[in-house]
Coordinates of C-alpha atoms in Angstrom, one line a residue:
X1 CA -0.3 -0.5 0.3
X2 CA 2.9 2.8 0.4
X3 CA 4.5 4.3 -2.0
X4 CA 7.6 6.5 -2.5
X5 CA 8.7 8.3 0.6
X6 CA 7.1 6.0 2.4
X7 CA 3.5 8.3 2.2
X8 CA 0.1 6.2 3.1
X9 CA -3.2 6.9 0.6
X10 CA -6.2 7.8 2.3
X11 CA -9.5 6.6 0.9
X12 CA -10.8 9.6 0.0
X13 CA -7.5 9.9 -2.3
X14 CA -8.2 7.2 -4.5
X15 CA -12.0 7.0 -4.4
X16 CA -14.0 10.1 -6.0
X17 CA -16.5 10.4 -4.5
X18 CA -20.0 13.0 -5.3
X19 CA -19.5 16.7 -5.2
X20 CA -20.4 19.2 -2.3
X21 CA -23.2 21.4 -3.4
X22 CA -21.4 25.2 -3.0
X23 CA -23.5 26.7 0.7
X24 CA -24.0 30.4 -0.5
X25 CA -23.9 32.4 2.8
X26 CA -27.1 33.5 3.8
X27 CA -25.9 36.7 5.5
X28 CA -23.7 37.7 1.6
X29 CA -27.0 36.7 0.0
X30 CA -29.6 38.9 1.7
X31 CA -26.8 42.0 1.2
X32 CA -27.6 41.2 -2.3
X33 CA -31.2 42.3 -2.1
X34 CA -31.7 44.8 0.2
X35 CA -28.3 47.2 0.4
X36 CA -27.8 46.7 -3.9
X37 CA -29.6 47.6 -7.1
X38 CA -30.9 44.5 -8.9
X39 CA -30.0 46.0 -12.0
X40 CA -26.7 48.2 -11.8
X41 CA -25.5 45.7 -8.5
X42 CA -24.3 49.1 -7.2
X43 CA -25.5 50.0 -3.6
X44 CA -29.4 51.4 -3.2
X45 CA -29.3 54.9 -2.8
X46 CA -31.7 57.5 -2.6
X47 CA -34.4 57.4 -5.1
X48 CA -34.9 54.0 -4.2
X49 CA -37.8 52.4 -6.7
X50 CA -40.0 49.0 -7.0
X51 CA -41.4 47.5 -9.8
X52 CA -44.3 45.3 -9.1
X53 CA -42.9 42.1 -8.6
X54 CA -40.9 43.6 -5.9
X55 CA -37.5 44.5 -6.9
X56 CA -35.4 47.4 -5.4
X57 CA -33.0 49.7 -7.9
X58 CA -31.7 52.7 -8.0
X59 CA -33.8 55.2 -10.1
X60 CA -30.9 56.6 -11.9
X61 CA -30.1 52.9 -13.3
X62 CA -33.4 52.5 -14.6
X63 CA -33.7 55.6 -16.1
X64 CA -30.4 55.2 -18.4
X65 CA -31.7 51.3 -18.4
X66 CA -34.7 53.4 -20.2
X67 CA -33.3 55.0 -22.1
X68 CA -31.3 53.5 -23.9
X69 CA -32.3 49.5 -24.0
X70 CA -30.0 48.5 -26.7
X71 CA -26.7 49.1 -25.1
X72 CA -25.9 46.1 -22.9
X73 CA -25.9 45.9 -19.4
X74 CA -26.0 43.0 -17.0
X75 CA -29.3 41.5 -15.5
X76 CA -31.3 42.8 -18.2
X77 CA -33.6 39.6 -17.7
X78 CA -34.4 41.2 -14.4
X79 CA -35.9 44.1 -16.2
X80 CA -37.5 42.8 -19.1
X81 CA -41.6 43.2 -17.7
X82 CA -40.2 47.0 -17.3
X83 CA -42.0 49.2 -19.9
X84 CA -41.7 52.7 -18.3
X85 CA -41.1 55.1 -15.8
X86 CA -45.2 54.1 -14.8
X87 CA -44.5 50.6 -14.9
X88 CA -42.4 51.9 -11.0
X89 CA -43.2 53.1 -7.8
X90 CA -40.7 55.0 -5.4
X91 CA -40.6 54.8 -2.0
X92 CA -41.2 56.3 0.7
X93 CA -38.8 54.8 3.4
X94 CA -37.7 55.7 6.6
X95 CA -34.5 55.8 8.1
X96 CA -32.4 54.0 11.0
X97 CA -31.2 55.9 14.0
X98 CA -29.2 53.7 14.7
X99 CA -27.2 53.4 11.7
X100 CA -24.1 55.5 11.0
X101 CA -23.1 55.0 7.5
X102 CA -20.5 53.3 5.3
X103 CA -17.5 55.1 6.7
X104 CA -17.6 53.9 10.2
X105 CA -15.8 51.0 9.6
X106 CA -13.0 52.4 6.5
X107 CA -9.7 51.0 8.5
X108 CA -11.9 47.7 9.7
X109 CA -10.2 47.6 13.3
X110 CA -14.2 47.1 14.4
X111 CA -17.4 45.4 14.6
X112 CA -19.3 45.6 11.8
X113 CA -23.0 44.4 11.9
X114 CA -23.7 42.9 8.8
X115 CA -27.6 42.9 10.2
X116 CA -28.0 46.4 10.6
X117 CA -30.0 48.4 7.9
X118 CA -30.5 51.4 6.2
X119 CA -34.4 51.7 6.7
X120 CA -36.3 50.6 9.4
X121 CA -40.3 50.1 9.7
X122 CA -41.9 53.2 10.7
X123 CA -44.3 51.3 13.3
X124 CA -42.8 48.2 14.9
X125 CA -39.3 49.5 14.3
X126 CA -38.2 46.5 12.5
X127 CA -34.8 46.5 10.3
X128 CA -34.9 45.7 6.7
X129 CA -32.2 43.4 6.3
X130 CA -33.6 40.3 4.8
X131 CA -34.4 38.6 7.8
X132 CA -38.7 40.0 7.6
X133 CA -40.9 40.3 5.2
X134 CA -41.4 43.7 4.1
X135 CA -44.4 45.0 1.8
X136 CA -44.4 49.0 0.1
X137 CA -48.3 50.1 -1.2
X138 CA -48.8 51.1 -4.6
X139 CA -50.7 53.7 -4.1
X140 CA -48.7 56.1 -2.0
X141 CA -45.5 54.1 -2.0
X142 CA -44.8 54.3 1.7
X143 CA -43.1 50.7 3.3
X144 CA -43.8 48.4 6.4
X145 CA -43.2 44.7 8.2
X146 CA -45.6 42.5 7.3
X147 CA -46.1 42.0 10.7
X148 CA -47.3 46.1 10.8
X149 CA -49.7 45.4 8.5
X150 CA -50.8 42.1 10.2
X151 CA -51.1 44.0 13.6
X152 CA -52.4 46.7 12.8
X153 CA -55.1 46.1 10.9
X154 CA -56.4 49.3 8.8
X155 CA -57.5 50.2 4.6
X156 CA -55.9 53.3 5.5
X157 CA -52.0 53.8 5.2
X158 CA -50.4 53.9 8.7
X159 CA -47.8 56.8 7.3
X160 CA -50.1 58.7 4.6
X161 CA -53.1 58.2 5.7
X162 CA -53.9 57.3 1.6
X163 CA -56.4 54.7 1.2
X164 CA -55.7 50.8 -0.4
X165 CA -57.0 47.6 -1.0
X166 CA -55.5 44.1 -0.6
X167 CA -54.8 44.1 -5.0
X168 CA -52.0 47.2 -3.4
X169 CA -49.9 45.2 -1.5
X170 CA -46.5 44.0 -2.5
X171 CA -44.1 41.5 -0.9
X172 CA -40.8 43.4 -1.7
X173 CA -37.9 40.3 -2.1
X174 CA -40.1 37.7 -1.9
X175 CA -39.6 33.9 -2.8
X176 CA -41.3 32.0 -5.7
X177 CA -44.1 31.8 -4.7
X178 CA -44.7 35.3 -4.0
X179 CA -43.1 36.6 -7.7
X180 CA -45.4 34.2 -9.2
X181 CA -48.8 35.3 -7.5
X182 CA -47.2 39.4 -8.0
X183 CA -46.5 38.4 -11.6
X184 CA -50.2 36.9 -12.0
X185 CA -51.6 40.1 -10.8
X186 CA -49.8 42.8 -12.7
X187 CA -51.2 40.4 -15.5
X188 CA -54.5 40.8 -15.0
X189 CA -53.8 44.5 -13.7
X190 CA -52.3 45.3 -17.4
X191 CA -55.8 43.2 -18.9
X192 CA -58.1 45.5 -16.9
X193 CA -56.5 48.8 -18.0
X194 CA -56.2 48.1 -21.7
X195 CA -59.7 46.9 -21.8
X196 CA -60.7 50.5 -19.7
X197 CA -58.8 52.0 -22.0
X198 CA -60.5 51.0 -25.5
X199 CA -64.3 50.7 -23.4
X200 CA -63.0 54.6 -23.1
X201 CA -62.4 55.0 -26.8
X202 CA -65.3 53.4 -27.9
X203 CA -67.1 55.5 -25.4
X204 CA -65.8 59.0 -26.5
X205 CA -66.3 58.2 -30.9
X206 CA -70.3 57.3 -29.8
X207 CA -69.9 61.0 -27.8
X208 CA -68.6 62.5 -30.6
X209 CA -71.0 60.9 -33.4
X210 CA -74.6 61.3 -31.4
X211 CA -74.4 65.3 -32.2
X212 CA -73.0 65.1 -35.8
X213 CA -76.3 63.0 -36.4
X214 CA -79.1 65.3 -34.7
X215 CA -77.4 68.2 -35.9
X216 CA -78.1 66.9 -39.2
X217 CA -81.3 65.4 -38.0
X218 CA -82.6 68.9 -36.9
X219 CA -81.2 70.6 -40.4
X220 CA -83.1 67.4 -42.3
X221 CA -86.5 68.0 -40.2
X222 CA -85.8 71.8 -40.9
X223 CA -85.7 71.3 -44.2
X224 CA -88.9 69.2 -44.7
X225 CA -90.7 72.1 -42.3
X226 CA -89.6 74.7 -44.2
X227 CA -90.5 73.0 -47.9
X228 CA -94.2 72.0 -46.5
X229 CA -94.6 75.4 -45.1
X230 CA -94.0 77.0 -48.3
X231 CA -95.6 74.9 -50.2
X232 CA -98.9 74.7 -47.5
X233 CA -98.5 79.0 -48.2
X234 CA -99.0 78.8 -51.7
X235 CA -101.9 76.3 -52.0
X236 CA -104.0 78.6 -49.3
X237 CA -102.6 81.6 -50.8
X238 CA -103.9 80.5 -54.5
X239 CA -107.3 79.4 -52.7
X240 CA -107.7 82.6 -51.4
X241 CA -107.4 84.4 -54.3
X242 CA -109.7 82.2 -56.2
X243 CA -112.4 82.6 -53.4
X244 CA -111.3 86.3 -52.5
X245 CA -114.0 88.8 -54.5
X246 CA -112.2 92.4 -55.3
X247 CA -111.8 94.8 -52.8
X248 CA -110.8 96.4 -49.7
X249 CA -110.7 93.6 -47.1
X250 CA -112.4 92.7 -43.6
X251 CA -109.6 92.1 -41.9
X252 CA -106.8 94.3 -42.3
X253 CA -104.1 92.3 -43.1
X254 CA -102.6 91.6 -46.4
X255 CA -102.7 88.0 -47.6
X256 CA -99.0 87.1 -49.2
X257 CA -98.9 85.5 -51.8
X258 CA -96.0 83.2 -53.4
X259 CA -95.3 84.6 -57.1
X260 CA -93.4 82.2 -59.4
X261 CA -91.0 83.1 -62.1
X262 CA -92.4 82.9 -65.9
X263 CA -90.6 80.1 -67.5
X264 CA -88.7 76.7 -67.0
X265 CA -88.2 76.2 -62.9
X266 CA -84.7 77.1 -61.4
X267 CA -81.7 74.2 -62.2
X268 CA -82.4 74.5 -66.2
X269 CA -80.3 76.8 -67.6
X270 CA -82.5 79.8 -69.7
X271 CA -81.1 82.8 -71.7
X272 CA -81.8 86.1 -70.4
X273 CA -82.8 87.3 -73.4
X274 CA -86.0 85.0 -73.0
X275 CA -87.0 86.3 -70.1
X276 CA -90.2 88.8 -69.8
X277 CA -89.7 90.6 -66.3
X278 CA -86.7 92.4 -67.8
X279 CA -86.6 95.7 -69.1
X280 CA -84.8 95.9 -72.8
X281 CA -82.2 98.6 -71.4
X282 CA -81.4 95.5 -69.1
X283 CA -81.0 92.9 -71.6
X284 CA -78.8 94.8 -74.2
X285 CA -76.1 95.0 -71.1
X286 CA -74.9 91.3 -72.3
X287 CA -73.7 90.5 -75.5
X288 CA -76.4 88.1 -76.3
X289 CA -78.5 91.0 -77.1
X290 CA -78.8 91.7 -80.7
X291 CA -77.0 95.2 -80.2
X292 CA -73.9 93.4 -79.6
X293 CA -73.6 92.0 -82.9
X294 CA -71.6 93.1 -85.1
X295 CA -72.2 93.2 -89.2
X296 CA -69.5 91.1 -91.7
X297 CA -68.2 94.8 -91.9
X298 CA -67.0 94.9 -88.4
X299 CA -65.2 91.5 -88.4
X300 CA -61.5 91.0 -89.2
X301 CA -59.7 88.4 -91.1
X302 CA -56.8 88.3 -88.2
X303 CA -57.9 86.4 -85.7
X304 CA -56.7 87.7 -82.8
X305 CA -56.9 87.2 -79.3
X306 CA -59.8 90.7 -79.4
X307 CA -60.2 90.7 -82.3
X308 CA -62.9 94.2 -82.2
X309 CA -61.0 96.3 -84.4
X310 CA -63.7 98.9 -85.2

């Protein structure tokens, strides 16, 4: 069993067993979720925003991503569901009074508490370090611990007083089951918003079309009533003329007689010279009058633009 040099190998050196799964440090994992931006992997700093799935981002990093989505960035899958700045909510966080900042342990000669967080729950006082569930309200953006919402059950925000419902509560950095539930609610909310927009557009189109139709109907009814009234007035005037005898009227009111023009109806072309109502002086103003016609002596042999050579 010996080898050169008198060494004796052990069993684990000769037989290769299954590899051990590398365990991730829980403190490091929690710090990566609660102290760093999910997109840029930089430390969280105000203003902090959250998406509908409960992930934390720096607002500057999100704006840079939305302005230029074609640029190559790490962790772009995390923000694939974000369409615009309206899909995010700026969080209203409460500072932790015991947080002394990162400049306290620059030399590394003092103890650094990894569980100490920058923000806390304003109701219970729990630190937002990942060991306790935290939620935010989509109506106002205030952040509370889940324990505070369970112990003090109200429909009004504890911090600002805005009303909210159960659907407005979003869990921050939740588990896989929480993320799946939030994704379903997000899809349902977006579908409702789309249907509401479509119904609103259809209502607006109906509202704009109704007054036009009513105006057209009123104009048509007015025209019909006017034609009917003119016809009735004409018939009544004709009957009155035939029945009334010559002489002064007893009522003292002159009956209106509709005069029809002599000649063909309006719409058909006719010459002014054929009109019986017009005088000869008026007819002589037009070129169709006999005085305007020229004799053979007045007509020139040359074809010009204005062949009036007298």
